[in-house]
Amino acid sequence: MVKERTTKLLDKINLPKDVRKLEVSDLSLLSKELRDFIIESVAINGGHFAASLGVVELTVALHYVFNTPEDTLIWDVGHQAYGHKILTGRKDVFHTNRQLGGISGFPKMSESEYDSFGVGHSSTSISAALGMAEADKIKGNKKRNHIAVIGDGSLTGGMSFEALNNAGVSNANLLVVLNDNRIAIDPNVGALKDFLVSATASVSYNKFRDNIWKLLGKTKKYGPNAQSFASKIEHSTKTFFFKQSNLFEALKFRYFGPIDGHDVEKTVKILQQLKHIEGPKILHIITTKGKGYKYAEEDQTRFHAPGLFDVKTGKSLKKTNGNEAPKYQDVFGKTLVELARKNKNIIGVTPAMPTGSSMTYMLKEFPDRSFDVGIAEQHAVTFSAGLATQGLKPFCAIYSTFLQRAYDQLIHDVCIQKLPVVFCIDRAGLVGDDGATHHGAFDISYLQSIPNLVIASPLNEIELRNMMFTAQNHDMPFAIRYPRGQGVTKDWKKPMKKLQIGKGQMINDGDDIAILSIGHVGNNVIEAVNKLKKENISVAHYDMRFVKPIDEELLHKIAKKHNKIITVENGSLSGGFGSTVLEFLSNNNYTTKVKRLGIPDKFIDHGTIPELQNICGFNTKGIIDSVKEIIKIK
C-alpha cells in the first residue's frame, strides 16, 4: 500500500471534474503531487514507470481542458496512462495495479468509462479515435472532441500512418497529440525520428510559429479570409525553415508545435484554443521520459518497467543469489551471437524490442548484421523474407503477442515462398502482469495451420540452443516459441547439437498414465511426476519438442501402451497442441481418453505467472489433480 500522504490537492481529486474546479495556477502543484504519487506507488508495487512520468503535465492539461469522458481520450499502447487512471476514480485502488483481481496496467473499457478504448499494442489510437469521430458525424453529434495521444515510438508503426492518411481527408473532429520523447522502450530508429528532431531543433521556426499562433487565435474574430491567410503564412514559414514540406501537413493535418510538454499552463492554453478548431489537427509536444525522477531520466530503458526499486537510490529491490538459471531471452541473445560468429549469413532482426528480446548482444557485436526496424512487425517479417531471398539466414526475434500483427506477411511473404526465416517467438504463453493484451496464448493455434512451417518449443535452455542450431541449417521457415523469464538450467552453455526435426523424447517411463508436454511447461510436469511417484502413481512423461511436424511414430507407441493421456501446453487449448494430439488419435482410430490442460477459451487477465497457471490448471498442483481425476484416484 502507498504510504500516507500530506498532499493539498491530489487528495481532493477523485474525478476529472475535480481537476476542472482548480485554477490554472494550481496545475503545476497538482502535476508535482501526481508525479510523486506515481513514483512512490510503482516503487512499492511495480509496473510501467518512465512513460507515465513523462506525460504527467499533459494528463492534467487534457483532463482540465476537455470534458472527459464525454470527450474521448485514447492513450496509445497505454504505458503512459497511470496518471490518467489516478485522476479518473482509481487513485484509492492504484496499489492493485497489474495484480490479480486489481486494476489493469493498461486502459480497459470494462474498467472505467474514462477508458474510451482498450489498448496494449502500439499504433491503434488514431484509428480508434477517428472511428469515434466519424461515428459522431453520422449521428449528428458535433459537440464532442476526440483525442489520441501517441508516442513517437508508436508513430513508427505503419497502422498509425494508415490512420493519418485516412483522417486527413475526413474533416473529422480529431486531435492527435504527438508525445515526442525520442525513446519508446529502446531508442527510436528511422527517418521519422530524424524528422521530429529537425522540427524540434528549429528554434527560429518556433519563434515565428508563436507569432502565427497568435494570429490564428484571432481568426474567429476576423473571419475565414484571415484564417486562410494565416494558414498560408504558416505553411510558407515552415517550408522556409525546414527546407521540406511538413510530413503531417502533407497528410492534410493542421500541425501545431512543437511545444514544451512539461509546461502545464502553456499546454492548457494551446489545448483550449485547439478545442475550438475543427478538423484533423496534430499537437507536437516535447517531453522527457522519466521526467522528475533522476534515475529514470538517466536510464530510461531500465525504468520503462523497472520492477520494485528503492526510491532514494533507484536500485532494484529484486534479490538474486548470483547462481540462478538465466532468462530464456538472454540464452537466445547469447546463442545467436555464438552462432553468428561461425555463420556469416546469420542476421538478427527485431521490431523495436532489442533489450526485451536480448537482441542487444547481436547489435553490439555485429551491428552491420543486426536490425531494429522500429515498431513495425509486418515490415520486420517481410524484411526478413527479403534477406532470406539473398541467401542470408534471418533470425527474427518477436514477441508472440506482436507476431499476431504480421500474420498475413508470415503466410504470404515467408511460408508460401518457403523462405528460411527463423522466428524466435519470445513471451510465448502467459506473461503475467501485462495481462490479456500481452499473453502469447495463440501462436501455436494460428501457426500450425500454415504449410511449410516447423513449430518447436524447448523444455529448457539447452533445448533452445539446440533448436536454434538446428534451425540455422533448415531450408524452410522455422518457428521456436519460448516463455518470458527464467529457465531451469544453470549450466546451460553446452555444445550445441542438431535435433531430428519432428522427434520428441521420453523424459520418464510409467504405466498408469502418459503426459505429453510441449515447451517449458514440461518442467511443471517433471515436478508433478516426481511428487506422484511418492504416492506410487506411475506416470510416463514425453517432451514432444515439435508441434509441427508432430512425432507420429512416438504417438503411436504412446497410444498403444496407454489408454489415458494428458496433454499440457502453455497456450490456447482451442486449436493448440492438445488438439493436434486429438486429431492424430481420431485419424488413427484410437479410443484413448484424453484430458487437455492449457489456456481455456477466454482472455486471461493479469496476475503473476504462478497465479495464472493455477487459474488455468496447468501448474504442478493442477497437473497432479488432473492425473488423480483421470485415473479415478481422489
XYZ file of C-alpha atoms in Angstrom, residues 400 404 429 436 439-447 481 571-572 600 602-603:
19
model
C 4.206 -13.868 -29.584
C -0.163 -11.730 -34.442
C 2.272 -18.364 -23.220
C -4.703 -10.160 -21.863
C -0.246 -13.072 -23.214
C 1.248 -15.162 -26.005
C -1.670 -17.563 -25.984
C -2.420 -18.057 -29.642
C 0.782 -18.682 -31.591
C 0.522 -22.484 -31.744
C -3.110 -22.207 -32.818
C -2.541 -19.655 -35.555
C 0.756 -21.115 -36.775
C 8.472 -20.441 -29.108
C -1.029 -21.890 -24.968
C -4.616 -21.813 -26.144
C -9.002 -22.014 -21.811
C -11.265 -16.946 -22.786
C -8.992 -13.961 -22.294
